[in-house]
Coordinates of C-alpha atoms in Angstrom, one line a residue:
X1 CA 38.3 0.4 -27.9
X2 CA 34.1 1.1 -27.5
X3 CA 31.9 -0.8 -29.0
X4 CA 31.0 1.4 -31.5
X5 CA 34.6 1.8 -32.6
X6 CA 34.6 -1.9 -32.7
X7 CA 31.2 -2.4 -34.7
X8 CA 32.9 0.2 -37.7
X9 CA 36.3 -1.3 -37.7
X10 CA 34.4 -4.9 -39.3
X11 CA 32.6 -2.6 -41.8
X12 CA 35.7 0.2 -42.7
X13 CA 37.0 -2.5 -45.4
X14 CA 33.4 -3.0 -46.8
X15 CA 32.3 0.6 -46.9
X16 CA 33.8 4.4 -47.6
X17 CA 34.1 6.2 -44.1
X18 CA 31.6 8.9 -45.7
X19 CA 29.3 5.2 -45.7
X20 CA 29.5 4.8 -41.8
X21 CA 28.2 6.8 -39.2
X22 CA 28.7 6.5 -35.6
X23 CA 25.4 7.6 -33.1
X24 CA 23.6 8.8 -35.7
X25 CA 20.6 11.0 -34.7
X26 CA 17.7 8.2 -36.3
X27 CA 15.1 11.6 -35.6
X28 CA 16.9 12.3 -39.2
X29 CA 16.4 9.0 -40.5
X30 CA 12.5 9.0 -40.3
X31 CA 9.6 10.8 -41.2
X32 CA 7.9 11.3 -37.9
X33 CA 11.4 12.9 -36.5
X34 CA 11.7 11.2 -33.3
X35 CA 14.0 8.8 -32.0
X36 CA 17.6 8.3 -30.0
X37 CA 20.7 7.2 -31.8
X38 CA 21.9 4.1 -33.4
X39 CA 25.1 3.0 -33.0
X40 CA 26.0 2.6 -36.2
X41 CA 24.4 3.5 -39.6
X42 CA 25.4 2.1 -43.3
X43 CA 24.4 4.0 -45.9
X44 CA 25.1 0.9 -48.8
X45 CA 25.3 1.4 -52.4
X46 CA 25.8 -1.5 -54.1
X47 CA 23.9 -5.1 -53.5
X48 CA 27.0 -7.0 -52.0
X49 CA 27.6 -4.2 -50.1
X50 CA 24.3 -5.0 -48.3
X51 CA 24.8 -8.7 -48.2
X52 CA 28.0 -8.3 -46.7
X53 CA 27.4 -6.4 -44.1
X54 CA 24.3 -8.6 -43.4
X55 CA 26.5 -11.6 -43.5
X56 CA 29.1 -9.3 -40.7
X57 CA 26.3 -8.7 -38.6
X58 CA 25.2 -12.7 -38.5
X59 CA 28.4 -14.0 -37.9
X60 CA 29.7 -11.4 -35.0
X61 CA 25.8 -11.2 -33.3
X62 CA 25.4 -7.9 -34.0
X63 CA 21.5 -6.4 -33.8
X64 CA 20.9 -5.3 -37.2
X65 CA 17.8 -3.2 -38.5
X66 CA 17.3 -2.5 -42.4
X67 CA 14.9 0.9 -43.7
X68 CA 14.5 2.5 -46.5
X69 CA 13.0 6.4 -46.7
X70 CA 11.9 5.8 -42.5
X71 CA 8.4 7.0 -43.7
X72 CA 6.6 4.0 -41.7
X73 CA 8.9 3.5 -38.5
X74 CA 8.9 4.9 -35.1
X75 CA 12.4 4.5 -33.6
X76 CA 12.2 4.5 -29.7
X77 CA 14.3 7.6 -27.9
X78 CA 16.8 5.5 -26.7
X79 CA 17.4 4.7 -30.3
X80 CA 19.2 1.9 -31.0
X81 CA 21.7 -1.0 -30.3
X82 CA 23.8 -2.2 -33.2
X83 CA 22.9 -1.4 -36.8
X84 CA 20.7 0.4 -39.3
X85 CA 21.7 -0.3 -43.2
X86 CA 19.7 2.2 -44.8
X87 CA 19.0 1.3 -48.4
X88 CA 17.8 4.9 -50.3
X89 CA 21.3 5.3 -52.3
X90 CA 20.3 1.9 -54.0
X91 CA 17.5 3.9 -56.4
X92 CA 17.9 3.3 -60.1
X93 CA 14.7 2.8 -61.8
X94 CA 14.5 1.5 -65.5
X95 CA 11.7 0.6 -67.8
X96 CA 11.8 -1.7 -71.0
X97 CA 8.2 -1.2 -72.6
X98 CA 5.7 -2.7 -70.0
X99 CA 8.4 -3.2 -67.6
X100 CA 9.2 -1.0 -64.4
X101 CA 12.3 -2.8 -62.7
X102 CA 13.2 -0.7 -59.6
X103 CA 15.9 -0.8 -56.8
X104 CA 15.0 -0.9 -53.4
X105 CA 15.8 2.8 -52.4
X106 CA 13.9 4.3 -55.3
X107 CA 10.7 6.3 -54.2
X108 CA 7.5 4.9 -55.5
X109 CA 6.6 8.7 -56.1
X110 CA 9.5 8.2 -58.9
X111 CA 8.2 5.3 -59.8
X112 CA 4.5 6.2 -60.3
X113 CA 6.5 9.4 -62.7
X114 CA 8.3 7.1 -64.9
X115 CA 5.5 5.4 -65.6
X116 CA 3.4 8.2 -66.0
X117 CA 6.0 9.5 -68.5
X118 CA 6.0 6.4 -70.0
X119 CA 2.2 6.4 -70.7
X120 CA 2.1 3.8 -68.4
X121 CA -1.5 2.4 -66.0
X122 CA -1.7 0.8 -62.8
X123 CA 0.8 3.0 -60.8
X124 CA -1.4 5.7 -59.9
X125 CA -2.3 4.3 -56.6
X126 CA 1.1 5.0 -55.1
X127 CA 1.8 8.0 -56.4
X128 CA 1.7 9.9 -53.1
X129 CA 2.5 7.2 -50.7
X130 CA 6.0 8.2 -49.4
X131 CA 8.0 5.3 -49.0
X132 CA 10.5 3.4 -51.1
X133 CA 10.2 0.2 -53.2
X134 CA 11.7 -2.4 -50.4
X135 CA 9.5 -1.1 -47.7
X136 CA 6.5 -1.2 -50.1
X137 CA 6.9 -4.9 -51.1
X138 CA 8.1 -5.7 -47.4
X139 CA 4.5 -4.7 -46.0
X140 CA 2.7 -5.0 -49.3
X141 CA 1.8 -0.9 -49.3
X142 CA -1.6 0.6 -50.6
X143 CA -3.6 3.1 -51.2
X144 CA -6.8 4.2 -52.8
X145 CA -7.7 0.9 -53.7
X146 CA -4.7 -0.1 -54.9
X147 CA -1.6 -1.8 -53.9
X148 CA 1.7 -3.5 -54.8
X149 CA 0.4 -7.2 -55.2
X150 CA -1.6 -5.9 -57.9
X151 CA 1.4 -4.7 -60.1
X152 CA 4.3 -6.6 -59.0
X153 CA 5.9 -9.1 -61.3
X154 CA 8.4 -10.2 -58.6
X155 CA 11.0 -9.6 -56.4
X156 CA 14.9 -9.9 -56.2
X157 CA 15.5 -10.7 -52.3
X158 CA 18.4 -11.5 -50.2
X159 CA 16.8 -14.9 -48.3
X160 CA 17.6 -15.8 -44.8
X161 CA 20.6 -17.1 -46.0
X162 CA 22.2 -14.6 -47.2
X163 CA 21.7 -15.6 -51.3
X164 CA 20.2 -13.9 -53.3
X165 CA 17.1 -15.1 -55.1
X166 CA 14.5 -13.9 -57.3
X167 CA 11.0 -14.7 -56.2
X168 CA 7.6 -14.5 -58.2
X169 CA 4.3 -12.8 -57.4
X170 CA 2.7 -16.1 -55.9
X171 CA 5.8 -16.8 -54.2
X172 CA 5.8 -13.4 -52.5
X173 CA 2.7 -14.6 -50.5
X174 CA 2.2 -11.0 -50.7
X175 CA -1.0 -10.0 -48.2
X176 CA -2.9 -7.5 -46.4
X177 CA 0.2 -5.2 -45.4
X178 CA 2.3 -8.6 -45.0
X179 CA 4.4 -10.8 -47.0
X180 CA 6.9 -13.5 -46.9
X181 CA 9.3 -10.6 -46.7
X182 CA 8.3 -9.3 -43.3
X183 CA 7.3 -13.2 -42.2
X184 CA 11.2 -14.7 -43.1
X185 CA 12.8 -12.0 -42.5
X186 CA 14.2 -10.9 -46.0
X187 CA 15.5 -8.1 -47.7
X188 CA 14.1 -6.9 -50.4
X189 CA 16.7 -5.5 -53.6
X190 CA 14.9 -4.7 -56.7
X191 CA 10.9 -5.4 -57.9
X192 CA 10.1 -5.5 -61.2
X193 CA 6.5 -3.9 -61.5
X194 CA 4.2 -5.4 -65.4
X195 CA 2.5 -2.5 -66.2
X196 CA -0.4 -1.8 -68.8
X197 CA -1.0 0.6 -72.1
X198 CA -2.5 3.7 -70.8
X199 CA -3.5 7.4 -72.0
X200 CA -1.1 9.7 -70.5
X201 CA -4.1 12.6 -70.0
X202 CA -6.1 10.1 -68.1
X203 CA -3.0 8.9 -66.1
X204 CA -2.2 12.8 -65.4
X205 CA -5.6 13.2 -64.6
X206 CA -6.1 10.1 -61.8
X207 CA -2.5 11.3 -60.5
X208 CA -3.5 15.1 -60.2
X209 CA -6.9 13.8 -58.3
X210 CA -5.4 11.1 -55.6
X211 CA -2.4 14.0 -54.9
X212 CA -4.9 16.6 -54.4
X213 CA -7.1 14.1 -52.4
X214 CA -4.4 13.6 -50.4
X215 CA -3.2 17.3 -49.5
X216 CA -7.1 18.1 -48.6
X217 CA -7.3 14.9 -46.3
X218 CA -3.9 14.6 -44.5
X219 CA -1.9 16.2 -42.1
X220 CA 0.9 16.5 -44.8
X221 CA 1.6 19.5 -42.7
X222 CA 3.3 17.3 -39.8
X223 CA 5.7 14.8 -38.8
X224 CA 4.0 11.2 -39.1
X225 CA 4.1 7.9 -40.8
X226 CA 1.2 7.9 -42.5
X227 CA -1.5 5.4 -41.4
X228 CA -1.1 4.6 -37.3
X229 CA -2.8 2.1 -37.7
X230 CA -4.3 -1.3 -39.8
X231 CA -7.4 -1.4 -41.1
X232 CA -9.8 -3.7 -38.6
X233 CA -11.8 -6.0 -40.5
X234 CA -15.0 -4.5 -41.7
X235 CA -13.8 -1.0 -40.1
X236 CA -12.0 1.9 -41.2
X237 CA -9.5 2.7 -38.0
X238 CA -9.6 6.4 -38.7
X239 CA -13.8 6.5 -38.3
X240 CA -13.8 4.1 -35.0
X241 CA -10.9 6.9 -33.6
X242 CA -13.2 10.0 -34.5
X243 CA -16.6 8.3 -33.2
X244 CA -14.3 7.5 -30.1
X245 CA -13.9 11.5 -29.8
X246 CA -10.1 11.4 -30.1
X247 CA -9.9 13.4 -32.7
X248 CA -7.6 16.2 -31.4
X249 CA -6.1 13.8 -28.4
X250 CA -2.6 14.9 -27.4
X251 CA -0.3 13.6 -25.0
X252 CA 2.9 15.8 -25.1
X253 CA 3.9 16.6 -28.4
X254 CA 2.3 14.2 -30.2
X255 CA -1.9 14.4 -31.0
X256 CA -4.1 12.5 -33.1
X257 CA -4.5 14.2 -36.5
X258 CA -7.6 17.0 -36.5
X259 CA -7.6 16.5 -40.2
X260 CA -7.8 12.8 -40.6
X261 CA -8.0 10.6 -37.4
X262 CA -6.5 7.6 -38.7
X263 CA -2.8 9.6 -38.2
X264 CA -1.0 9.9 -35.3
X265 CA 1.5 12.9 -35.7
X266 CA 4.2 15.2 -33.8
X267 CA 2.6 18.0 -33.7
X268 CA 5.3 20.3 -31.6
X269 CA 8.2 18.7 -30.2
X270 CA 7.1 14.9 -29.5
X271 CA 9.0 12.1 -28.2
X272 CA 8.7 8.7 -29.7
X273 CA 7.5 7.8 -25.7
X274 CA 4.4 10.7 -26.6
X275 CA 3.8 8.9 -29.6
X276 CA 3.8 5.4 -28.0
X277 CA 1.3 6.8 -25.5
X278 CA -1.1 8.2 -27.7
X279 CA -1.2 5.0 -30.1
X280 CA -1.7 3.0 -26.6
X281 CA -4.4 5.3 -25.7
X282 CA -6.4 5.4 -28.9
X283 CA -6.1 1.2 -28.6
X284 CA -7.6 1.1 -25.0
X285 CA -10.9 3.5 -26.2
X286 CA -11.2 2.0 -29.3
X287 CA -11.0 -1.7 -27.5
X288 CA -13.2 0.1 -24.9
X289 CA -15.7 1.8 -26.7
X290 CA -16.4 -0.5 -29.6
X291 CA -14.6 -3.8 -28.9
X292 CA -12.6 -3.1 -31.6
X293 CA -8.9 -4.5 -31.5
X294 CA -6.3 -1.4 -33.6
X295 CA -3.2 -2.6 -34.5
X296 CA -0.2 -0.6 -35.6
X297 CA 1.0 -0.2 -39.1
X298 CA 3.7 1.9 -38.3
X299 CA 7.0 -0.6 -37.5
X300 CA 7.9 0.5 -33.7
X301 CA 11.9 -0.1 -33.2
X302 CA 14.9 0.6 -30.6
X303 CA 14.8 1.2 -26.9
X304 CA 12.5 3.3 -24.5

């Protein structure tokens, strides 16, 4: 019995056959559209399946990664040894007056739409972020002067002991692209957002404006992981990269976008190696020219 079959056997009593994929191509599960295979891909549809899968991985020393919509992940070309737990099937969204509770796999745009339909304001900033709720809490996602920390009330997580606990906004320790979830390796199961009453026409107008700005300024026609770099203190990554003369810089099939220098894109059948090479060159040039360190916002996992 090979290792993948052994792994599959460990989960077969917990998951249906359709929820377990061997040698799944991660290029089909990430927005960058690159990356080698993972030994086992699990797609749970209950909290219990997630908790138990993590317990199995830990007790058998199997490396595991938890992902959502794959919008902020770069998987290396040799793929991932171990298990990827993909949470997109847990996507229920419920509303009670001004409170919206969304499961980890719910897309931010769907939460934004629910808020809009209920004439609630505060979540407009997330209408164009392509990620899921779990990933958004994990990194305190934000855009257009808004971020998750502005609207979140609490989150339900699996802690490092495998227990399901609820963390308040303060306990989540949300900062710029960080959280206690990221620091401690917790797994988000759901998040509760506290929004305000708004006028539907104004909310709709704001969503429409942000959508138009995003379409005009971002290279949505190419696979990418959104903004590639975190914003360095006192600077904008895109401007630094453009001022360094790197707009359009290309290695293999990867390039700095001509439309927005803050995006590294998969322009033409790029490999992860191509993308990483572009990222490295951009970091080196910006450091040389401006003495500013750029750090990736994208999560890089897997083997070369």
